[in-house]
PDB file of C-alpha atoms in Angstrom:
ATOM      1  CA  MET A   1       5.441 -28.851 -16.873  1.00 50.00           C
ATOM      2  CA  LYS A   2       3.555 -25.522 -16.676  1.00 44.00           C
ATOM      3  CA  LYS A   3       2.440 -26.232 -13.091  1.00 48.00           C
ATOM      4  CA  LEU A   4       6.025 -27.115 -12.170  1.00 47.00           C
ATOM      5  CA  SER A   5       7.271 -23.802 -13.594  1.00 47.00           C
ATOM      6  CA  ILE A   6       4.684 -21.852 -11.587  1.00 42.00           C
ATOM      7  CA  LEU A   7       5.663 -23.684  -8.407  1.00 43.00           C
ATOM      8  CA  LEU A   8       9.330 -22.952  -9.042  1.00 46.00           C
ATOM      9  CA  ILE A   9       8.573 -19.241  -9.503  1.00 45.00           C
ATOM     10  CA  LEU A  10       6.590 -19.129  -6.258  1.00 46.00           C
ATOM     11  CA  PHE A  11       9.354 -21.026  -4.441  1.00 48.00           C
ATOM     12  CA  ALA A  12      11.954 -18.593  -5.747  1.00 49.00           C
ATOM     13  CA  GLY A  13       9.850 -15.658  -4.546  1.00 47.00           C
ATOM     14  CA  VAL A  14       9.545 -17.162  -1.066  1.00 48.00           C
ATOM     15  CA  CYS A  15      13.291 -17.848  -0.913  1.00 51.00           C
ATOM     16  CA  SER A  16      14.114 -14.252  -1.911  1.00 58.00           C
ATOM     17  CA  ALA A  17      12.229 -12.925   1.107  1.00 82.00           C
ATOM     18  CA  GLN A  18      14.439 -12.478   4.138  1.00 89.00           C
ATOM     19  CA  LYS A  19      13.504 -14.303   7.317  1.00 96.00           C
ATOM     20  CA  PHE A  20      11.970 -12.278  10.117  1.00 98.00           C
ATOM     21  CA  THR A  21      14.462 -10.890  12.605  1.00 97.00           C
ATOM     22  CA  SER A  22      14.045 -11.691  16.290  1.00 97.00           C
ATOM     23  CA  ASP A  23      13.032  -8.058  16.892  1.00 98.00           C
ATOM     24  CA  GLU A  24      10.330  -8.279  14.211  1.00 98.00           C
ATOM     25  CA  ILE A  25       8.972 -11.530  15.608  1.00 98.00           C
ATOM     26  CA  SER A  26       8.920 -10.028  19.092  1.00 98.00           C
ATOM     27  CA  LEU A  27       7.027  -6.939  17.923  1.00 98.00           C
ATOM     28  CA  ILE A  28       4.529  -8.883  15.793  1.00 98.00           C
ATOM     29  CA  ASN A  29       3.664 -11.185  18.697  1.00 98.00           C
ATOM     30  CA  LYS A  30       3.827  -8.621  21.492  1.00 97.00           C
ATOM     31  CA  GLY A  31       0.808  -8.636  23.798  1.00 98.00           C
ATOM     32  CA  ASP A  32      -2.514  -9.976  22.523  1.00 98.00           C
ATOM     33  CA  VAL A  33      -1.893 -11.385  19.032  1.00 98.00           C
ATOM     34  CA  ASN A  34      -5.529 -10.698  18.144  1.00 98.00           C
ATOM     35  CA  ALA A  35      -5.318  -7.011  19.031  1.00 98.00           C
ATOM     36  CA  ALA A  36      -4.273  -3.958  17.041  1.00 98.00           C
ATOM     37  CA  LEU A  37      -0.634  -2.919  16.875  1.00 98.00           C
ATOM     38  CA  PRO A  38       0.121   0.735  17.732  1.00 98.00           C
ATOM     39  CA  ILE A  39       0.376   3.017  14.693  1.00 98.00           C
ATOM     40  CA  TYR A  40       3.741   4.755  14.404  1.00 98.00           C
ATOM     41  CA  GLN A  41       3.834   8.568  14.309  1.00 98.00           C
ATOM     42  CA  THR A  42       6.232  11.026  12.691  1.00 98.00           C
ATOM     43  CA  THR A  43       6.194  13.033  15.941  1.00 98.00           C
ATOM     44  CA  ASP A  44       8.328  10.304  17.568  1.00 98.00           C
ATOM     45  CA  ALA A  45      11.958  10.338  16.328  1.00 98.00           C
ATOM     46  CA  HIS A  46      12.444   6.538  16.453  1.00 98.00           C
ATOM     47  CA  GLN A  47       9.101   5.812  14.834  1.00 98.00           C
ATOM     48  CA  HIS A  48       9.711   8.468  12.176  1.00 98.00           C
ATOM     49  CA  LYS A  49      12.998   6.767  11.264  1.00 98.00           C
ATOM     50  CA  THR A  50      11.186   3.429  10.828  1.00 98.00           C
ATOM     51  CA  LEU A  51       8.624   5.096   8.551  1.00 98.00           C
ATOM     52  CA  LEU A  52      11.437   6.403   6.342  1.00 98.00           C
ATOM     53  CA  ASN A  53      13.171   3.023   5.936  1.00 98.00           C
ATOM     54  CA  LEU A  54      12.844   0.799   2.877  1.00 98.00           C
ATOM     55  CA  SER A  55      10.752  -2.330   3.357  1.00 98.00           C
ATOM     56  CA  SER A  56      11.857  -5.779   2.231  1.00 98.00           C
ATOM     57  CA  GLU A  57       9.799  -8.627   0.814  1.00 98.00           C
ATOM     58  CA  ILE A  58       8.055 -10.952   3.212  1.00 98.00           C
ATOM     59  CA  ASN A  59       7.542 -14.715   3.169  1.00 98.00           C
ATOM     60  CA  PRO A  60       3.757 -15.052   2.726  1.00 98.00           C
ATOM     61  CA  THR A  61       3.625 -18.568   4.204  1.00 98.00           C
ATOM     62  CA  ASP A  62       5.523 -17.754   7.405  1.00 98.00           C
ATOM     63  CA  PRO A  63       3.064 -18.037  10.365  1.00 98.00           C
ATOM     64  CA  ASN A  64       4.261 -14.656  11.639  1.00 98.00           C
ATOM     65  CA  THR A  65       3.091 -13.054   8.389  1.00 98.00           C
ATOM     66  CA  ALA A  66      -0.475 -14.191   9.069  1.00 98.00           C
ATOM     67  CA  VAL A  67      -0.305 -12.692  12.565  1.00 98.00           C
ATOM     68  CA  LEU A  68       1.048  -9.412  11.169  1.00 98.00           C
ATOM     69  CA  VAL A  69      -1.665  -9.247   8.499  1.00 98.00           C
ATOM     70  CA  LYS A  70      -4.397  -9.871  11.076  1.00 98.00           C
ATOM     71  CA  ARG A  71      -3.075  -7.295  13.543  1.00 98.00           C
ATOM     72  CA  MET A  72      -2.585  -4.671  10.821  1.00 99.00           C
ATOM     73  CA  LYS A  73      -6.276  -4.994   9.955  1.00 98.00           C
ATOM     74  CA  GLU A  74      -7.182  -4.432  13.597  1.00 98.00           C
ATOM     75  CA  SER A  75      -4.925  -1.373  13.639  1.00 98.00           C
ATOM     76  CA  LEU A  76      -6.722   0.060  10.605  1.00 98.00           C
ATOM     77  CA  LEU A  77     -10.146  -0.710  12.084  1.00 98.00           C
ATOM     78  CA  SER A  78      -9.141   1.104  15.285  1.00 98.00           C
ATOM     79  CA  THR A  79      -8.742   4.397  13.410  1.00 98.00           C
ATOM     80  CA  ASP A  80     -11.341   7.040  12.744  1.00 95.00           C
ATOM     81  CA  GLY A  81     -12.071   6.487   9.056  1.00 95.00           C
ATOM     82  CA  GLY A  82      -8.684   5.192   7.889  1.00 97.00           C
ATOM     83  CA  VAL A  83      -8.785   3.614   4.421  1.00 98.00           C
ATOM     84  CA  GLY A  84      -5.343   2.011   4.231  1.00 98.00           C
ATOM     85  CA  ILE A  85      -2.296   1.008   6.223  1.00 99.00           C
ATOM     86  CA  ALA A  86       1.209  -0.304   5.481  1.00 99.00           C
ATOM     87  CA  ALA A  87       3.411  -2.529   7.638  1.00 99.00           C
ATOM     88  CA  PRO A  88       5.984   0.239   8.357  1.00 98.00           C
ATOM     89  CA  GLN A  89       3.158   2.106  10.085  1.00 99.00           C
ATOM     90  CA  VAL A  90       3.082  -0.606  12.756  1.00 98.00           C
ATOM     91  CA  GLY A  91       6.867  -0.766  13.018  1.00 98.00           C
ATOM     92  CA  ILE A  92       7.594  -3.591  10.565  1.00 98.00           C
ATOM     93  CA  ASN A  93       9.556  -2.703   7.415  1.00 98.00           C
ATOM     94  CA  ARG A  94       7.992  -5.433   5.290  1.00 98.00           C
ATOM     95  CA  LYS A  95       5.897  -5.302   2.131  1.00 98.00           C
ATOM     96  CA  VAL A  96       2.345  -5.749   3.404  1.00 98.00           C
ATOM     97  CA  ILE A  97      -0.567  -3.331   3.017  1.00 99.00           C
ATOM     98  CA  TRP A  98      -4.300  -3.159   3.689  1.00 99.00           C
ATOM     99  CA  VAL A  99      -6.584  -1.125   1.404  1.00 98.00           C
ATOM    100  CA  GLN A 100     -10.283  -0.355   1.413  1.00 98.00           C
ATOM    101  CA  ARG A 101     -11.679  -1.383  -1.971  1.00 98.00           C
ATOM    102  CA  PHE A 102     -14.064   1.406  -2.996  1.00 98.00           C
ATOM    103  CA  ASP A 103     -14.161  -0.236  -6.421  1.00 98.00           C
ATOM    104  CA  LYS A 104     -15.986  -3.275  -5.035  1.00 98.00           C
ATOM    105  CA  GLU A 105     -19.493  -3.738  -3.675  1.00 98.00           C
ATOM    106  CA  GLY A 106     -19.525  -3.234   0.077  1.00 98.00           C
ATOM    107  CA  THR A 107     -16.116  -1.494  -0.007  1.00 98.00           C
ATOM    108  CA  PRO A 108     -14.297  -4.415   1.679  1.00 98.00           C
ATOM    109  CA  LEU A 109     -10.850  -4.237   3.261  1.00 98.00           C
ATOM    110  CA  GLU A 110      -8.257  -6.383   1.470  1.00 98.00           C
ATOM    111  CA  TYR A 111      -4.618  -7.163   2.198  1.00 98.00           C
ATOM    112  CA  PHE A 112      -1.803  -7.375  -0.360  1.00 99.00           C
ATOM    113  CA  ILE A 113       1.571  -9.033   0.213  1.00 98.00           C
ATOM    114  CA  ASN A 114       4.683  -7.910  -1.707  1.00 98.00           C
ATOM    115  CA  PRO A 115       2.644  -5.535  -3.927  1.00 98.00           C
ATOM    116  CA  VAL A 116       4.357  -4.095  -6.998  1.00 98.00           C
ATOM    117  CA  ILE A 117       2.968  -1.474  -9.381  1.00 98.00           C
ATOM    118  CA  VAL A 118       3.877  -2.638 -12.892  1.00 98.00           C
ATOM    119  CA  TRP A 119       2.106   0.114 -14.861  1.00 98.00           C
ATOM    120  CA  ARG A 120       0.690   3.594 -14.230  1.00 98.00           C
ATOM    121  CA  SER A 121      -1.490   5.710 -16.506  1.00 98.00           C
ATOM    122  CA  ASP A 122      -0.113   9.061 -17.667  1.00 97.00           C
ATOM    123  CA  LEU A 123      -3.497  10.596 -16.863  1.00 97.00           C
ATOM    124  CA  GLN A 124      -3.521  11.787 -13.263  1.00 97.00           C
ATOM    125  CA  ASN A 125      -6.109  12.972 -10.777  1.00 95.00           C
ATOM    126  CA  LEU A 126      -5.625  15.676  -8.143  1.00 97.00           C
ATOM    127  CA  GLY A 127      -7.159  14.917  -4.775  1.00 96.00           C
ATOM    128  CA  PRO A 128      -6.809  15.280  -0.990  1.00 97.00           C
ATOM    129  CA  GLU A 129      -4.754  12.838   1.089  1.00 98.00           C
ATOM    130  CA  GLY A 130      -4.014  12.469   4.781  1.00 97.00           C
ATOM    131  CA  ASP A 131      -1.954   9.902   6.680  1.00 98.00           C
ATOM    132  CA  LEU A 132      -2.540   7.908   9.855  1.00 98.00           C
ATOM    133  CA  SER A 133       1.114   8.459  10.811  1.00 98.00           C
ATOM    134  CA  ILE A 134       1.236  12.225  10.224  1.00 98.00           C
ATOM    135  CA  PRO A 135      -0.920  14.210  12.656  1.00 96.00           C
ATOM    136  CA  ASP A 136      -2.830  17.219  11.338  1.00 95.00           C
ATOM    137  CA  PHE A 137      -1.484  16.985   7.796  1.00 96.00           C
ATOM    138  CA  ARG A 138      -3.615  16.982   4.681  1.00 96.00           C
ATOM    139  CA  ASP A 139      -2.899  18.264   1.192  1.00 97.00           C
ATOM    140  CA  GLN A 140      -3.644  17.824  -2.508  1.00 97.00           C
ATOM    141  CA  PHE A 141      -1.637  15.299  -4.536  1.00 97.00           C
ATOM    142  CA  TYR A 142      -1.466  14.076  -8.108  1.00 97.00           C
ATOM    143  CA  ARG A 143      -1.838  10.313  -8.562  1.00 98.00           C
ATOM    144  CA  SER A 144      -2.184   8.127 -11.634  1.00 98.00           C
ATOM    145  CA  LYS A 145      -5.852   7.524 -12.436  1.00 98.00           C
ATOM    146  CA  VAL A 146      -5.273   3.846 -13.311  1.00 98.00           C
ATOM    147  CA  ILE A 147      -2.620   1.371 -12.178  1.00 98.00           C
ATOM    148  CA  GLN A 148      -1.817  -2.284 -12.684  1.00 98.00           C
ATOM    149  CA  PHE A 149      -0.266  -4.072  -9.733  1.00 98.00           C
ATOM    150  CA  GLU A 150       0.800  -7.565  -8.744  1.00 98.00           C
ATOM    151  CA  TYR A 151       0.794  -9.202  -5.314  1.00 98.00           C
ATOM    152  CA  VAL A 152       0.518 -12.520  -3.475  1.00 98.00           C
ATOM    153  CA  ASP A 153      -1.787 -13.815  -0.745  1.00 98.00           C
ATOM    154  CA  LEU A 154      -0.973 -15.754   2.420  1.00 98.00           C
ATOM    155  CA  LYS A 155      -0.771 -18.971   0.414  1.00 98.00           C
ATOM    156  CA  GLY A 156       1.793 -17.478  -1.969  1.00 98.00           C
ATOM    157  CA  GLN A 157      -0.695 -17.354  -4.847  1.00 98.00           C
ATOM    158  CA  LYS A 158       0.149 -14.540  -7.270  1.00 98.00           C
ATOM    159  CA  TYR A 159      -2.425 -12.109  -8.677  1.00 98.00           C
ATOM    160  CA  SER A 160      -2.513  -9.168 -11.074  1.00 98.00           C
ATOM    161  CA  GLU A 161      -5.183  -6.445 -11.088  1.00 98.00           C
ATOM    162  CA  ILE A 162      -5.982  -3.203 -12.865  1.00 98.00           C
ATOM    163  CA  VAL A 163      -7.509  -0.632 -10.508  1.00 98.00           C
ATOM    164  CA  GLU A 164      -8.685   2.945 -11.008  1.00 98.00           C
ATOM    165  CA  GLY A 165     -10.126   5.874  -9.103  1.00 97.00           C
ATOM    166  CA  PHE A 166      -9.873   6.354  -5.341  1.00 98.00           C
ATOM    167  CA  THR A 167      -8.819   2.749  -4.738  1.00 98.00           C
ATOM    168  CA  ALA A 168      -5.856   3.289  -7.082  1.00 98.00           C
ATOM    169  CA  VAL A 169      -4.942   6.398  -5.069  1.00 98.00           C
ATOM    170  CA  ILE A 170      -4.960   4.455  -1.790  1.00 98.00           C
ATOM    171  CA  LEU A 171      -2.830   1.685  -3.296  1.00 98.00           C
ATOM    172  CA  GLN A 172      -0.264   4.195  -4.572  1.00 98.00           C
ATOM    173  CA  HIS A 173      -0.199   5.910  -1.178  1.00 98.00           C
ATOM    174  CA  GLU A 174       0.330   2.673   0.771  1.00 98.00           C
ATOM    175  CA  ILE A 175       2.944   1.302  -1.632  1.00 98.00           C
ATOM    176  CA  ASP A 176       4.817   4.608  -1.237  1.00 98.00           C
ATOM    177  CA  HIS A 177       5.106   3.739   2.471  1.00 98.00           C
ATOM    178  CA  LEU A 178       7.009   0.585   1.525  1.00 98.00           C
ATOM    179  CA  PHE A 179       9.662   2.802  -0.058  1.00 98.00           C
ATOM    180  CA  GLY A 180       9.838   5.153   2.926  1.00 98.00           C
ATOM    181  CA  ILE A 181       7.928   7.875   1.077  1.00 98.00           C
ATOM    182  CA  LEU A 182       5.662  10.047   3.252  1.00 98.00           C
ATOM    183  CA  ILE A 183       3.202  12.486   1.727  1.00 97.00           C
ATOM    184  CA  SER A 184       4.653  15.345   3.795  1.00 95.00           C
ATOM    185  CA  ASP A 185       8.050  14.772   2.148  1.00 93.00           C
ATOM    186  CA  LYS A 186       6.404  14.138  -1.209  1.00 87.00           C
ATOM    187  CA  LYS A 187       4.758  17.556  -1.113  1.00 81.00           C
ATOM    188  CA  GLU A 188       8.065  19.237  -0.324  1.00 79.00           C
ATOM    189  CA  LYS A 189       9.839  17.489  -3.224  1.00 77.00           C
ATOM    190  CA  GLU A 190       7.052  18.253  -5.688  1.00 72.00           C
ATOM    191  CA  LYS A 191       6.512  21.911  -4.813  1.00 68.00           C
ATOM    192  CA  ASN A 192       8.430  23.062  -7.890  1.00 64.00           C
ATOM    193  CA  ASP A 193       6.724  20.632 -10.267  1.00 61.00           C
ATOM    194  CA  SER A 194       4.274  22.050 -12.771  1.00 57.00           C
ATOM    195  CA  TYR A 195       1.272  20.353 -14.329  1.00 48.00           C
ATOM    196  CA  LYS A 196      -0.772  21.214 -17.344  1.00 53.00           C
ATOM    197  CA  LYS A 197      -4.496  20.912 -16.731  1.00 52.00           C
ATOM    198  CA  VAL A 198      -6.293  18.873 -19.386  1.00 46.00           C
ATOM    199  CA  ASP A 199      -9.859  17.714 -19.828  1.00 49.00           C
ATOM    200  CA  ALA A 200     -10.165  13.953 -19.500  1.00 44.00           C
ATOM    201  CA  TYR A 201     -12.988  13.919 -22.042  1.00 40.00           C
ATOM    202  CA  GLN A 202     -13.804  16.044 -25.051  1.00 41.00           C
ATOM    203  CA  LYS A 203     -17.126  17.882 -24.880  1.00 42.00           C
ATOM    204  CA  SER A 204     -18.415  15.820 -27.791  1.00 39.00           C
ATOM    205  CA  ASP A 205     -17.733  12.688 -25.742  1.00 43.00           C
ATOM    206  CA  LEU A 206     -19.539  14.079 -22.711  1.00 38.00           C
ATOM    207  CA  ASN A 207     -22.633  14.752 -24.770  1.00 39.00           C
ATOM    208  CA  LYS A 208     -22.819  11.079 -25.672  1.00 38.00           C
ATOM    209  CA  ARG A 209     -22.687   9.865 -22.059  1.00 36.00           C
TER     210      ARG A 209
END
């Protein structure tokens, strides 16, 4: 009965994802399906509009999803030191991201389908961020130090992870893309926010480490 319930949940998740449009299928399969897709830039009006759109869930078992995932990885590998990419950055407003896992040995690249952040720590870190889609832009941003997120793989299997540090920052950045949030706009909206600086550890704790 438990296995049946899990299967029903996965089936419901697949059904809730909208089918690819003909334009999406055409773009995903354009040219060499083993090659990188061009990375959209904010300097192009049409591409900028795509980057600002909300992304919808994707059917993980659709063959076109596997092609998109593969080509997104090639797009990320084609960059000079990029550590993450989201589907809107290759022109597809769907919930797929790639992230470099600095929290794992060998810092592997991993993909996540329909990722959702279900919890964020109140404790935040301040650090530099750039974006593959925004030329010559880099600034300091506050991000939660620890997050818990859920996602599925290409088989529709669901996972939940707790991640911290720089990998958590990358995940938050890429998931922002799925909501049409760019760091350039984020900085503008947050310019009037104020933060109180606190020490993450008491001195007595540091002496014990």
